[in-house]
Backbone as CSV, one residue per row, in Angstrom:
resi,resn,N_x,N_y,N_z,CA_x,CA_y,CA_z,C_x,C_y,C_z
1,MET,65.466,150.734,135.921,66.396,150.435,136.981,67.248,149.235,136.566
2,GLY,68.514,149.446,136.574,69.450,148.395,136.171,69.887,147.553,137.345
3,VAL,70.651,146.570,137.052,71.197,145.692,138.083,72.457,146.336,138.635
4,HIS,72.510,146.431,139.951,73.680,147.033,140.593,74.697,145.936,140.919
5,VAL,75.930,146.152,140.474,77.006,145.203,140.759,78.030,145.920,141.623
6,SER,78.404,145.283,142.674,79.372,145.864,143.601,80.700,146.098,142.893
7,ALA,81.349,147.194,143.239,82.648,147.511,142.652,83.717,146.523,143.092
8,SER,83.466,145.808,144.161,84.463,144.860,144.654,84.329,143.491,143.987
9,TYR,83.364,143.337,143.090,83.182,142.053,142.417,84.377,141.760,141.516
10,ARG,84.893,140.559,141.595,86.025,140.142,140.772,85.636,138.910,139.957
11,LEU,86.068,138.899,138.716,85.832,137.721,137.881,86.731,136.583,138.349
12,PRO,86.227,135.369,138.293,87.109,134.234,138.598,88.245,134.186,137.575
13,LEU,89.372,133.654,137.973,90.527,133.597,137.082,90.236,132.844,135.792
14,ALA,89.302,131.914,135.821,88.973,131.137,134.625,88.450,132.025,133.498
15,PHE,87.918,133.192,133.825,87.367,134.077,132.814,88.390,135.050,132.228
16,LEU,89.562,135.103,132.835,90.569,136.023,132.348,91.261,135.441,131.117
17,PRO,91.611,136.290,130.165,92.300,135.776,128.980,93.683,135.255,129.352
18,VAL,94.075,134.186,128.699,95.366,133.566,128.958,96.299,133.893,127.802
19,ALA,97.464,134.408,128.117,98.455,134.700,127.077,99.057,133.386,126.611
20,ARG,99.033,133.182,125.323,99.604,131.966,124.749,100.751,132.370,123.843
21,PRO,101.965,132.127,124.277,103.106,132.589,123.498,103.329,131.805,122.215
22,HIS,102.724,130.636,122.102,102.985,129.814,120.933,101.694,129.539,120.178
23,ALA,101.462,128.309,119.876,100.360,127.892,119.022,99.001,128.336,119.561
24,ASN,98.266,129.097,118.769,96.968,129.605,119.179,95.822,128.831,118.564
25,THR,95.923,128.507,117.306,94.822,127.836,116.641,95.043,126.335,116.647
26,LYS,93.993,125.616,116.310,94.095,124.159,116.253,95.152,123.744,115.235
27,ALA,95.175,124.401,114.090,96.154,124.071,113.058,97.572,124.347,113.538
28,GLU,97.772,125.437,114.275,99.100,125.756,114.792,99.534,124.743,115.848
29,ARG,98.598,124.319,116.685,98.924,123.304,117.686,99.278,121.983,117.018
30,GLU,98.532,121.625,115.992,98.809,120.391,115.258,100.175,120.466,114.593
31,LEU,100.494,121.592,113.996,101.788,121.768,113.354,102.922,121.669,114.376
32,ALA,102.743,122.256,115.534,103.750,122.162,116.588,103.933,120.715,117.039
33,ARG,102.836,119.991,117.168,102.895,118.576,117.559,103.644,117.762,116.514
34,LEU,103.337,118.000,115.242,104.009,117.279,114.163,105.502,117.589,114.124
35,ARG,105.858,118.837,114.352,107.279,119.211,114.339,108.041,118.547,115.484
36,ARG,107.412,118.452,116.651,108.070,117.763,117.775,108.286,116.287,117.434
37,ALA,107.265,115.667,116.868,107.377,114.260,116.475,108.445,114.080,115.401
38,TYR,108.506,115.008,114.472,109.481,114.975,113.382,110.906,114.990,113.933
39,GLU,111.148,115.838,114.915,112.481,115.905,115.521,112.836,114.599,116.236
40,ILE,111.875,114.012,116.906,112.111,112.746,117.608,112.404,111.635,116.603
41,VAL,111.593,111.568,115.554,111.765,110.517,114.560,113.059,110.715,113.774
42,ALA,113.487,111.954,113.592,114.766,112.207,112.925,115.900,111.522,113.689
43,LYS,115.853,111.592,115.008,116.871,110.927,115.822,116.783,109.405,115.681
44,LEU,115.545,108.908,115.579,115.365,107.465,115.404,115.893,106.999,114.055
45,VAL,115.709,107.799,113.012,116.191,107.452,111.675,117.709,107.329,111.680
46,ILE,118.373,108.215,112.408,119.832,108.153,112.504,120.262,106.833,113.142
47,ALA,119.489,106.377,114.115,119.816,105.133,114.805,119.439,103.901,113.980
48,ASP,118.339,103.983,113.215,117.858,102.818,112.462,116.991,103.286,111.301
49,VAL,117.337,102.890,110.090,116.618,103.347,108.894,115.206,102.777,108.786
50,VAL,114.833,101.877,109.656,113.485,101.333,109.629,112.431,102.434,109.856
51,TYR,112.837,103.561,110.459,111.925,104.658,110.763,111.754,105.653,109.616
52,VAL,112.425,105.433,108.496,112.344,106.359,107.361,110.909,106.566,106.866
53,PRO,110.069,105.519,106.738,108.685,105.768,106.277,107.901,106.704,107.200
54,ILE,108.119,106.600,108.498,107.443,107.490,109.444,107.967,108.911,109.262
55,PHE,109.274,109.032,109.080,109.915,110.325,108.849,109.335,110.988,107.602
56,ASP,109.223,110.220,106.524,108.653,110.742,105.276,107.197,111.168,105.455
57,ARG,106.442,110.371,106.171,105.030,110.681,106.413,104.884,111.975,107.205
58,LEU,105.713,112.149,108.211,105.668,113.377,109.004,106.023,114.592,108.156
59,GLU,107.000,114.448,107.263,107.347,115.555,106.364,106.146,115.981,105.529
60,SER,105.428,114.998,104.975,104.273,115.344,104.149,103.134,115.938,104.974
61,GLU,102.944,115.449,106.192,101.896,116.002,107.049,102.229,117.426,107.490
62,ILE,103.491,117.689,107.746,103.913,119.047,108.104,103.669,119.987,106.933
63,SER,104.006,119.551,105.732,103.770,120.378,104.551,102.281,120.678,104.371
64,ALA,101.450,119.675,104.606,100.005,119.868,104.470,99.477,120.868,105.498
65,GLU,99.935,120.759,106.736,99.499,121.695,107.778,99.987,123.106,107.486
66,GLU,101.220,123.228,107.000,101.740,124.551,106.647,100.923,125.165,105.517
67,ALA,100.491,124.346,104.574,99.652,124.841,103.483,98.305,125.323,104.011
68,LYS,97.738,124.590,104.964,96.477,125.015,105.573,96.644,126.364,106.263
69,LEU,97.738,126.498,106.997,97.985,127.750,107.707,98.182,128.906,106.739
70,SER,98.918,128.673,105.685,99.200,129.766,104.760,97.943,130.202,104.022
71,ALA,97.000,129.309,103.882,95.747,129.664,103.222,94.751,130.292,104.196
72,ALA,94.973,130.111,105.493,94.000,130.522,106.496,93.858,132.041,106.606
73,ASP,94.900,132.712,106.999,94.829,134.160,107.173,96.231,134.743,107.246
74,PRO,96.354,136.046,107.064,97.683,136.671,107.064,98.448,136.505,108.373
75,VAL,97.752,136.538,109.498,98.427,136.405,110.785,99.046,135.020,110.916
76,SER,98.326,133.991,110.523,98.866,132.634,110.577,100.060,132.475,109.645
77,ARG,99.957,133.059,108.465,101.081,132.996,107.528,102.299,133.687,108.123
78,ALA,102.093,134.831,108.752,103.207,135.561,109.365,103.832,134.744,110.491
79,ARG,103.012,134.099,111.308,103.535,133.267,112.387,104.357,132.109,111.834
80,ALA,103.882,131.490,110.760,104.597,130.376,110.148,105.958,130.834,109.625
81,ILE,106.002,132.011,109.032,107.261,132.546,108.507,108.244,132.807,109.644
82,VAL,107.770,133.430,110.723,108.635,133.729,111.863,109.134,132.432,112.510
83,ALA,108.253,131.460,112.659,108.648,130.185,113.264,109.695,129.481,112.403
84,ALA,109.514,129.500,111.096,110.482,128.871,110.206,111.827,129.584,110.274
85,ARG,111.788,130.896,110.367,113.023,131.679,110.457,113.764,131.388,111.757
86,ARG,113.025,131.316,112.860,113.642,131.002,114.148,114.288,129.623,114.115
87,LYS,113.575,128.676,113.506,114.086,127.319,113.425,115.355,127.281,112.583
88,ALA,115.385,128.042,111.482,116.558,128.076,110.614,117.753,128.686,111.319
89,ILE,117.518,129.666,112.159,118.597,130.328,112.883,119.190,129.411,113.945
90,HIS,118.347,128.619,114.586,118.789,127.769,115.706,119.283,126.406,115.274
91,VAL,119.296,126.120,114.003,119.761,124.796,113.535,121.253,124.734,113.488
């Protein structure tokens, strides 16, 4: 004899999968965070060259994260390619 569950039982919303249109993995979220910071610091560099070392550091960190993603799996590599293409189109 099994456990009977009422047909009217509903899962709480917390258990439902959430669609995430952007960064799914920790590495993708980190890369998105770095890119946002990079854009902000780019504006600061234009205003004052004192921010160039931070700008350079962000460039190297972005490259490192992209390398991690490209080594991770084909889906992550594909997402990185699409994101780079979108960014190139909108520049």
